[in-house]
Short mmCIF file of C-alpha atoms and ligand atoms in Angstrom, two decimals:
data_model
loop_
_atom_site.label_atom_id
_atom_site.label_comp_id
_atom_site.label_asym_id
_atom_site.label_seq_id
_atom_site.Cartn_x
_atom_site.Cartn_y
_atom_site.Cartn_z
CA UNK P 1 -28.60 16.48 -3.31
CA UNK P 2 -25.43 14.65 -3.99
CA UNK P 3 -22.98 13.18 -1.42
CA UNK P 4 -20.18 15.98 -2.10
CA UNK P 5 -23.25 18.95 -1.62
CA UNK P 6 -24.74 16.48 1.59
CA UNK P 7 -21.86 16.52 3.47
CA UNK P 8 -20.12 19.65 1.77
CA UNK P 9 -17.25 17.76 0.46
CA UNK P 10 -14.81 18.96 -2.50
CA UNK P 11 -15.03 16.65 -5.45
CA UNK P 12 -11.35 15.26 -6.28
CA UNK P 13 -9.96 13.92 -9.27
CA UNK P 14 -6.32 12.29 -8.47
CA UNK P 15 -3.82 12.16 -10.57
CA UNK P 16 -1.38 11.87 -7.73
CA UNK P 17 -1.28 8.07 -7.51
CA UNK P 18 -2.21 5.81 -4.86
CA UNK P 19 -2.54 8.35 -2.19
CA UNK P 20 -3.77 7.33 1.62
CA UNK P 21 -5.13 10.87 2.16
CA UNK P 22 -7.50 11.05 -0.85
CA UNK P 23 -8.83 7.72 -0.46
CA UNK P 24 -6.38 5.29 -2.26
CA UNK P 25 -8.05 3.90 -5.23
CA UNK P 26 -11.28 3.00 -6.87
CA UNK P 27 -12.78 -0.37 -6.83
CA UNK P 28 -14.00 -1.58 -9.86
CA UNK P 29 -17.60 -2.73 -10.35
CA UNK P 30 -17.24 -6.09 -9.97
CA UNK P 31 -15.57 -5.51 -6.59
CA UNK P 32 -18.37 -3.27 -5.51
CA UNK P 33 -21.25 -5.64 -6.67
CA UNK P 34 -19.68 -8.20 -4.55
CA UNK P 35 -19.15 -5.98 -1.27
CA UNK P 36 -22.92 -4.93 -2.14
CA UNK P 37 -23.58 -8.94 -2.09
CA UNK P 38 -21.65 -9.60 0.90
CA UNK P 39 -22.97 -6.74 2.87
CA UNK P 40 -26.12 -8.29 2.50
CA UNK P 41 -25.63 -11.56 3.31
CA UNK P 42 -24.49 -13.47 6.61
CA UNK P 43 -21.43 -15.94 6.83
CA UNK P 44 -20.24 -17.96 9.67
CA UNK P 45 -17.45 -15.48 9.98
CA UNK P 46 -13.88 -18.33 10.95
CA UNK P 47 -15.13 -20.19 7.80
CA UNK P 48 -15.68 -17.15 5.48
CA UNK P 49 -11.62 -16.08 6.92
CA UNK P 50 -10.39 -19.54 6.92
CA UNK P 51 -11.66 -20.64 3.29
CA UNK P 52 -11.27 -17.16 1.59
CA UNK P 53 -7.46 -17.54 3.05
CA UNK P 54 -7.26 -21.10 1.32
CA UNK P 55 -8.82 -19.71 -1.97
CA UNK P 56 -6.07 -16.82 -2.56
CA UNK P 57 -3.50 -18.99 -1.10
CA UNK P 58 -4.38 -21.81 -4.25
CA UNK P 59 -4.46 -18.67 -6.77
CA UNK P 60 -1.28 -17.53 -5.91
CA UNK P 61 0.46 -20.80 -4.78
CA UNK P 62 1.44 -20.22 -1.07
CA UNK P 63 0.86 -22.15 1.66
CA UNK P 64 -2.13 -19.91 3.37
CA UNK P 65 -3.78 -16.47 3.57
CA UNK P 66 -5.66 -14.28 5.68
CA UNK P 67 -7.36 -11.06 4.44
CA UNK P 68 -7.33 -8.66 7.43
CA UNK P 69 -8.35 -4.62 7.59
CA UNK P 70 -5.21 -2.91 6.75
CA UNK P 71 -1.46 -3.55 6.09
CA UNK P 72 -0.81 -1.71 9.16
CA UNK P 73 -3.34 -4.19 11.01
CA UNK P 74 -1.43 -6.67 9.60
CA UNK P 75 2.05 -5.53 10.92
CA UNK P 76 0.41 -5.35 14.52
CA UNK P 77 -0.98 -8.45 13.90
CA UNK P 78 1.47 -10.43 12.35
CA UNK P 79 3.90 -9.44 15.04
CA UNK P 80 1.40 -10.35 17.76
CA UNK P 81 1.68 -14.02 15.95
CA UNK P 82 5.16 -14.24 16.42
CA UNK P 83 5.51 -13.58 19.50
CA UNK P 84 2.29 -15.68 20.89
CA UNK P 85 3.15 -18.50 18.71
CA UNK P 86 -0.35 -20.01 19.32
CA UNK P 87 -0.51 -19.75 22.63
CA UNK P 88 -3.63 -18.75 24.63
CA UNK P 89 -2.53 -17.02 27.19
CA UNK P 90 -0.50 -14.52 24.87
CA UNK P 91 -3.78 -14.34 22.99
CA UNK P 92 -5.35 -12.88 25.78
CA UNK P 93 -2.63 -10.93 27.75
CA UNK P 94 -0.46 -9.95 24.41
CA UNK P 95 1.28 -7.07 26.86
CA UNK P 96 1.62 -9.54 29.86
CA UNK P 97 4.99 -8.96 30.98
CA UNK P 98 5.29 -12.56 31.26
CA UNK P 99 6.16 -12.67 27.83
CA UNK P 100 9.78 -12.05 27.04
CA UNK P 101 10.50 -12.68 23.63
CA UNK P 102 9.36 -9.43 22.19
CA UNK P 103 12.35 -7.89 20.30
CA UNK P 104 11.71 -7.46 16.67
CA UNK P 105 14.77 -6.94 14.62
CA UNK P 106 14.70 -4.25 11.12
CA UNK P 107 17.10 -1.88 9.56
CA UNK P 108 17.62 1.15 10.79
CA UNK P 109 16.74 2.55 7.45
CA UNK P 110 13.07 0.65 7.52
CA UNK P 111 11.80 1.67 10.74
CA UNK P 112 9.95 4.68 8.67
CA UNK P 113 7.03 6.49 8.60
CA UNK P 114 4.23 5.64 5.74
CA UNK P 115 1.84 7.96 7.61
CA UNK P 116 1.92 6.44 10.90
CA UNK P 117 5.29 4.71 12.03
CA UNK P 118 6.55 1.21 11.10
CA UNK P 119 7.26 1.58 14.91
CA UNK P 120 4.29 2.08 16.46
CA UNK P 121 2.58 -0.39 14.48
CA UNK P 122 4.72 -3.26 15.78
CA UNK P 123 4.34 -1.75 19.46
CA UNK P 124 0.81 -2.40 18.83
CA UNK P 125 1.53 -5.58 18.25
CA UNK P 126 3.33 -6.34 21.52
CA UNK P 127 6.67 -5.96 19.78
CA UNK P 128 9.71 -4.33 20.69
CA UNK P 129 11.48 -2.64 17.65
CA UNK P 130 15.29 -3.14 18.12
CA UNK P 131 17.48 -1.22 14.60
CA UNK P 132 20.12 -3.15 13.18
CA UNK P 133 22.86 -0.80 11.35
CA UNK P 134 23.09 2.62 11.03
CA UNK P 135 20.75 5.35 9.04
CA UNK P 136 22.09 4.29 5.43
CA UNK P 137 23.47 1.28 5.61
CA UNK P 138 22.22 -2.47 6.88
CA UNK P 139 24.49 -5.52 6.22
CA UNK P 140 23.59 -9.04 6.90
CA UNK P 141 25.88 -9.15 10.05
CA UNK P 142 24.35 -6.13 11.49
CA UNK P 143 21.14 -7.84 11.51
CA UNK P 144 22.66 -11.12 12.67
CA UNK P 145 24.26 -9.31 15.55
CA UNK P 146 21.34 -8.31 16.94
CA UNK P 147 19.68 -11.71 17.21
CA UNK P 148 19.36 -12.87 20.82
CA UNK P 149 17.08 -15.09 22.48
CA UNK P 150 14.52 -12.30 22.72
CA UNK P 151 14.12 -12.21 18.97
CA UNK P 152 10.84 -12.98 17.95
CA UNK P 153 10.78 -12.40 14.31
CA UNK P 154 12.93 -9.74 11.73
CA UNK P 155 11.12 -7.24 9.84
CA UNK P 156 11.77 -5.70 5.94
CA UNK P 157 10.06 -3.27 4.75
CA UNK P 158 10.11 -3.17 1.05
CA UNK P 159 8.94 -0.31 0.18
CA UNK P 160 10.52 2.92 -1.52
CA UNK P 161 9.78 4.91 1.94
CA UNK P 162 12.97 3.16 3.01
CA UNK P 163 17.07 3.74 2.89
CA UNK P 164 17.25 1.85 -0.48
CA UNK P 165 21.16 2.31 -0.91
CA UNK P 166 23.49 -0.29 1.22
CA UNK P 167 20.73 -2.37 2.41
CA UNK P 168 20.57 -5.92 2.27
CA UNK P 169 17.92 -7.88 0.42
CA UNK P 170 14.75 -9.90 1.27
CA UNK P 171 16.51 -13.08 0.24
CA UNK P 172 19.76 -12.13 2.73
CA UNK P 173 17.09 -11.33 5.73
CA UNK P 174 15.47 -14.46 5.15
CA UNK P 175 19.31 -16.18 5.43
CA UNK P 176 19.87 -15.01 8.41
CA UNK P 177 16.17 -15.82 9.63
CA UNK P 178 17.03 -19.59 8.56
CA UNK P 179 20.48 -19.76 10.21
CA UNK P 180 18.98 -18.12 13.64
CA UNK P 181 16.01 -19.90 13.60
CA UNK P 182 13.96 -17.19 13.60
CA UNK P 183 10.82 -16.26 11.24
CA UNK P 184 11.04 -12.80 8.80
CA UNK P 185 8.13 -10.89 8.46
CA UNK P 186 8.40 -8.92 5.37
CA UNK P 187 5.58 -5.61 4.55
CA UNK P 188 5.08 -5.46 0.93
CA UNK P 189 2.18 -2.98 1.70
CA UNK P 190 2.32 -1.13 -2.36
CA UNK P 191 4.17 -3.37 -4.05
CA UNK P 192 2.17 -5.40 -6.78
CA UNK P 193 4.52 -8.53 -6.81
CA UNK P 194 2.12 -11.64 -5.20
CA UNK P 195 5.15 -13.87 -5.29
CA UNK P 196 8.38 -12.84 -5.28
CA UNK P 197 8.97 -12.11 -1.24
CA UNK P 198 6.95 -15.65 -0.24
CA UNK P 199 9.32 -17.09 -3.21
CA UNK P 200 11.83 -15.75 -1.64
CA UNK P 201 11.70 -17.72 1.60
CA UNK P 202 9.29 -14.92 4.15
CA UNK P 203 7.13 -16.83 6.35
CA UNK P 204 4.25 -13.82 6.18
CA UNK P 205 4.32 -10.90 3.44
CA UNK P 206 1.78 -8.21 4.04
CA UNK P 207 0.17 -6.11 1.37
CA UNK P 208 -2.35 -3.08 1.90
CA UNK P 209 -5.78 -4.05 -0.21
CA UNK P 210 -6.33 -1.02 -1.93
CA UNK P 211 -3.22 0.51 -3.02
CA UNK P 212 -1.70 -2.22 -6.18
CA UNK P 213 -4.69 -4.64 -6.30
CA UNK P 214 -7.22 -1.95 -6.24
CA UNK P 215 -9.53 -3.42 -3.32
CA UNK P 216 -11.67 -1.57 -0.89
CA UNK P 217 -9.67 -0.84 2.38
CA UNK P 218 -8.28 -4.04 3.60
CA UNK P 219 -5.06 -5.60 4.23
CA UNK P 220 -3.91 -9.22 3.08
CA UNK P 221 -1.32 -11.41 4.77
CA UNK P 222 0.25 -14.36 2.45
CA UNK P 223 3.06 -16.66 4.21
CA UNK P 224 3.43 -20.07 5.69
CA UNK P 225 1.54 -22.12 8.47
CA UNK P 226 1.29 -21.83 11.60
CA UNK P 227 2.65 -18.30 10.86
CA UNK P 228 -0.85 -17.61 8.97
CA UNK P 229 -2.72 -19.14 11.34
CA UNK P 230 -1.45 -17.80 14.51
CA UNK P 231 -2.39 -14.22 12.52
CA UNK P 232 -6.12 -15.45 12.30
CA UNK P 233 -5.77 -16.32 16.14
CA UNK P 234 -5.56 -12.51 16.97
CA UNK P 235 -9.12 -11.42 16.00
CA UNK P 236 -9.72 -13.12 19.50
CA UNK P 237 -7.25 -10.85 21.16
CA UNK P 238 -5.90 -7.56 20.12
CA UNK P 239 -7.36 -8.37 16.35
CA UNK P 240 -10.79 -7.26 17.71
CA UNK P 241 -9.84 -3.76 17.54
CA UNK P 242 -8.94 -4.47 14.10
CA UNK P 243 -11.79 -6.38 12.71
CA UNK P 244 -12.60 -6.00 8.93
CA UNK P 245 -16.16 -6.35 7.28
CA UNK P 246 -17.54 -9.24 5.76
CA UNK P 247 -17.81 -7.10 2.31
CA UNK P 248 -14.21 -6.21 2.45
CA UNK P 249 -12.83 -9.57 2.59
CA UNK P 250 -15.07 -10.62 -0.18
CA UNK P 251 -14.75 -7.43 -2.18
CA UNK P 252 -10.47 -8.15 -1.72
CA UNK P 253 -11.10 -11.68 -2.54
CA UNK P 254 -12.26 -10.00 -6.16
CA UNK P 255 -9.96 -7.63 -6.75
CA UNK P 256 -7.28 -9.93 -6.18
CA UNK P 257 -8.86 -12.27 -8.96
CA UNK P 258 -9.01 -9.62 -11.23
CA UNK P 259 -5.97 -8.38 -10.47
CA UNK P 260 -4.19 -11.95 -11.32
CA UNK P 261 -6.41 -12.24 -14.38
CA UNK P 262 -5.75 -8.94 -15.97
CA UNK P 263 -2.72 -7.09 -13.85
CA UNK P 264 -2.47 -3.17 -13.41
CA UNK P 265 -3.19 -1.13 -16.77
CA UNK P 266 -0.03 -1.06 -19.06
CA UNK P 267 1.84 1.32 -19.74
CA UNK P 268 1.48 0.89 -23.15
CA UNK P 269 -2.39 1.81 -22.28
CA UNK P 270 -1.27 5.00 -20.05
CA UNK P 271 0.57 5.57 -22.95
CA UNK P 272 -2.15 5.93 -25.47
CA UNK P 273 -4.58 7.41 -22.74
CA UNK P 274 -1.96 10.28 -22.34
CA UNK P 275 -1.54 11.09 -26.01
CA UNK P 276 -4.15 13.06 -26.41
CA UNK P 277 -4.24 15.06 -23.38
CA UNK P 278 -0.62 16.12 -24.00
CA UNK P 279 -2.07 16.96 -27.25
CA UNK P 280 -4.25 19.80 -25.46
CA UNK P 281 -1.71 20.81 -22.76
CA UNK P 282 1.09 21.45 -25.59
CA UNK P 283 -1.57 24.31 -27.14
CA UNK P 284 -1.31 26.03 -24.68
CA UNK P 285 0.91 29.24 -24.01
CA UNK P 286 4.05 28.51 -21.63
CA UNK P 287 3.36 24.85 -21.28
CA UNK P 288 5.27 22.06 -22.41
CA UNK P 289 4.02 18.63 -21.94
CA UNK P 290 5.65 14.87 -22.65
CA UNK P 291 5.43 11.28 -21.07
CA UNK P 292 8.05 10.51 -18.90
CA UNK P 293 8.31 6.77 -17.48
CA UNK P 294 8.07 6.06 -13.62
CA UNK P 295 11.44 7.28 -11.77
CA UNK P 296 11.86 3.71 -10.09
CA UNK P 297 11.77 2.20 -13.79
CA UNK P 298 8.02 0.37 -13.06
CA UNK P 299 5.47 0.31 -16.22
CA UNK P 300 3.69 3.35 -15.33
CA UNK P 301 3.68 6.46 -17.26
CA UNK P 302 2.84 9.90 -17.08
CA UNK P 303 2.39 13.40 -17.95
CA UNK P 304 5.47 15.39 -17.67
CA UNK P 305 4.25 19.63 -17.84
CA UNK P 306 6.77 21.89 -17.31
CA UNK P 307 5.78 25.65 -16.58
CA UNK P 308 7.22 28.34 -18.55
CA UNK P 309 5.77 31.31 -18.08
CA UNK P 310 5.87 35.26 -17.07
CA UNK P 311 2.56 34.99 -15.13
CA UNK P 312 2.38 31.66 -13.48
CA UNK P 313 4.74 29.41 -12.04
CA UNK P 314 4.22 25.45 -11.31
CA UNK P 315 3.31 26.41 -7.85
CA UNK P 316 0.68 28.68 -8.95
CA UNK P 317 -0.81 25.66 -10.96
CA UNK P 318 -1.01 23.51 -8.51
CA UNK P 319 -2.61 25.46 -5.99
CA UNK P 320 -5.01 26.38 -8.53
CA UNK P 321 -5.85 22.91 -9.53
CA UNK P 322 -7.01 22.32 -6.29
CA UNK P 323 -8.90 25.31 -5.80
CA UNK P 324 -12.81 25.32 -6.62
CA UNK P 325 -15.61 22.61 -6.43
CA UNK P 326 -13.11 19.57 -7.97
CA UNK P 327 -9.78 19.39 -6.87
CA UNK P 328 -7.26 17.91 -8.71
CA UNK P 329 -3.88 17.06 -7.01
CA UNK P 330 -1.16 15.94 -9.00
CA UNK P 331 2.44 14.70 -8.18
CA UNK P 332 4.37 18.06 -7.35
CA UNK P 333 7.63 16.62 -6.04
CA UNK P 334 9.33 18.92 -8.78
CA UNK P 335 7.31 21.78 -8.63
CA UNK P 336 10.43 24.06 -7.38
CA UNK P 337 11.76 23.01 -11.42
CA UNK P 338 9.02 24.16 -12.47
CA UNK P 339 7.54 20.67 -13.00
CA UNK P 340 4.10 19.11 -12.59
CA UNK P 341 3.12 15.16 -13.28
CA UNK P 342 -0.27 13.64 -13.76
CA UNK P 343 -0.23 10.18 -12.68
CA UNK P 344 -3.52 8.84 -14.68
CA UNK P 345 -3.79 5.74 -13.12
CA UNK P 346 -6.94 6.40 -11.28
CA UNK P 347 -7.97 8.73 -13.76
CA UNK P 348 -11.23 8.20 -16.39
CA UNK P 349 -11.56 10.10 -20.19
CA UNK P 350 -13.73 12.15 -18.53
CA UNK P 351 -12.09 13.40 -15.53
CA UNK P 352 -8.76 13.41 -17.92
CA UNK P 353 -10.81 16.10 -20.25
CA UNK P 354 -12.27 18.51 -17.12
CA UNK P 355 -8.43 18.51 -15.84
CA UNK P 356 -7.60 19.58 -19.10
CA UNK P 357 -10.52 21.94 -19.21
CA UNK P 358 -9.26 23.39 -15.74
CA UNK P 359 -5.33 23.52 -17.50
CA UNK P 360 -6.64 25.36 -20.31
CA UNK P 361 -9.02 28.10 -18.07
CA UNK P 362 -5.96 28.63 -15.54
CA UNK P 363 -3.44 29.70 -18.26
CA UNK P 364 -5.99 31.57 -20.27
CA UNK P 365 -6.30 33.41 -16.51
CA UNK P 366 -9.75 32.66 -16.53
CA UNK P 367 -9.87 30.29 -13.62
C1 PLP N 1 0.78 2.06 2.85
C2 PLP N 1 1.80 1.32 3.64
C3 PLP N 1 1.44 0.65 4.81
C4 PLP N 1 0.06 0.73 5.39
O1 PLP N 1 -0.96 0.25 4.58
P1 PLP N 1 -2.46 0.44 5.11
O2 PLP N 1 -3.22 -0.63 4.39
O3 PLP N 1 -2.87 1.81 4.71
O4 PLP N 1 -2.45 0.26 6.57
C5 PLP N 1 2.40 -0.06 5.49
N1 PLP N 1 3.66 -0.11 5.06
C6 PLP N 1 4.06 0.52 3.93
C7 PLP N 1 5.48 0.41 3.51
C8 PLP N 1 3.13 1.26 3.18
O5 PLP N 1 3.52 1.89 2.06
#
């Protein structure tokens, strides 16, 4: 009996993207022979943090790193930091009321929700969310105006949850950061750039393990000391809670290499993968399929179907592509146009071929 039968699970293929509710990504062999490895081995657990930290910090030049178990561990965490600042008592008594400086500053337009809220996630950390500007706009002087000697730290989040129009940029937070004396956090979680927001002058950047670098579940924090270390510091206080597995850190450790070695696939690749399977979708009746390039202009590309038919709409695709033993879920943010997409990224030939398969038996009416 397989897994899926065991435990009566539905088999998914995802040509959604990185999606938190199917699982994120895949890791790659290499990645899994070394959380295999790792899993059944023992470390002294500081060193294996502190010296995997040093290892991606040399191989993407920053000053330090810390892999920890999610990027939302790693905004709770990271905010814990800056407000302890190394000191023991904090470590132990984060909440203590004791503790004043708690207010972290963000746009209005960040404070968002990626599945859980950027909000809660610094409350976890001890932190006090206080919103600088208004819903869809954020200047420079709206976050400088909120500075007060209860700031602990300003937040960004770059990601395309967020208000993107009217907003100032990571290298104007971490101006006003310099001029106030005051350390900017900045949560990268799915972006794939390693260096551009430390470049930019962020004392910790946070990035979520599996969505980009196609890790197992894990979160990584680069940035500057004491910043980084004062993040290592929490697993003896609220950290615990958050503790991540020997085999994760390792298995991260891996996918990063690979991930600085090679990069994400091309889009030249996607491209060719694609060709073919647009090939199939184009015989059949009512469906027209192309490539279309990524909306925010990154180097992914995928498969544009458009619905054109008496019998079915794009709707009634979709739901049937999920329906039966393998689901297949697909990006449907234009399925009122009448529009599917297929992001392949985390799609093999042979999953590409049964979706087709499934295409083919839903418009013949056969599925
Ligand atoms: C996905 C995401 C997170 C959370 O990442 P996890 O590793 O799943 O905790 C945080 N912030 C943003 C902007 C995200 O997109």
């Amino acid at each position: 009996m397989n897994i899926y039968e065991k435990y009566n699970l539905k088999k998914v293929i995802n040509a959604s993207g990185k999606m938190t509710i199917l699982g994120v990504s895949k890791v790659s062999d290499e990645v899994a022979d070394m959380q295999r490895f790792a899993g059944q081995s023992f470390f002294e657990m500081a060193e294996l943090t502190a010296n995997t930290g040093l290892y991606i910090a040399e191989m993407l030049g920053t000053e330090n790193a810390t892999v920890v178990s999610s990027a939302s561990a790693a905004i709770a965490q990271s905010v814990s930091a800056v407000i302890g600042r190394g000191d023991d008592y904090h470590t132990m008594h984060p909440y203590s009321e004791r503790i004043t400086q708690r207010e972290i500053v963000i746009p209005k337009g960040h404070n968002v929700n990626y599945g859980t809220s950027v909000e809660l996630m610094v409350q976890q950390g001890g932190g006090q969310v206080v919103e600088a500007g208004y819903a869809n706009e954020c200047s420079a002087e709206q976050v400088a105006m909120q500075i007060t000697d209860k700031t602990a730290a300003l937040l960004y989040i770059k990601s395309h949850h967020t208000v993107q129009k009217s907003m100032l940029t990571v290298e104007e937070m971490v101006a006003v950061g310099r001029v106030n004396n005051v350390p900017v956090i900045v949560d990268a979680a799915a972006e794939e750039d390693l260096q551009k927001y430390y470049q930019a002058g962020a004392d910790l950047v946070i990035y979520s393990g599996a969505k980009a670098f196609e890790g197992p579940s894990s979160g990584l924090v680069i940035g500057r000391n004491p910043y980084v270390k004062w993040v290592q510091s929490q697993s003896k206080g609220l950290g615990r809670s958050m503790k991540i597995g020997k085999d994760n850190i390792l298995g991260l450790v891996t996918a990063l290499e690979r991930y600085v070695a090679h990069g994400a696939e091309s889009g030249e690749s996607m491209k060719q993968r694609l060709a073919p399977f647009i090939d199939s979708l184009n015989k059949l009746d009512g469906i027209k399929a192309d490539i279309v390039q990524d909306g925010a202009g990154r180097d992914i590309y995928r498969a544009r179907v458009r619905v054109d038919s008496d019998k079915l709409t794009a709707a009634d695709v979709v739901a049937q592509l999920k329906s039966g033993d393998t689901a297949v879920y697909t990006r449907e943010y234009q399925v009122n146009n009448g529009i599917i997409e297929f992001d392949i990224r985390s799609v093999n030939e042979a999953e590409l071929n049964e979706i087709a398969k499934k295409m083919t038996s839903i418009v013949m009416g056969e599925h």
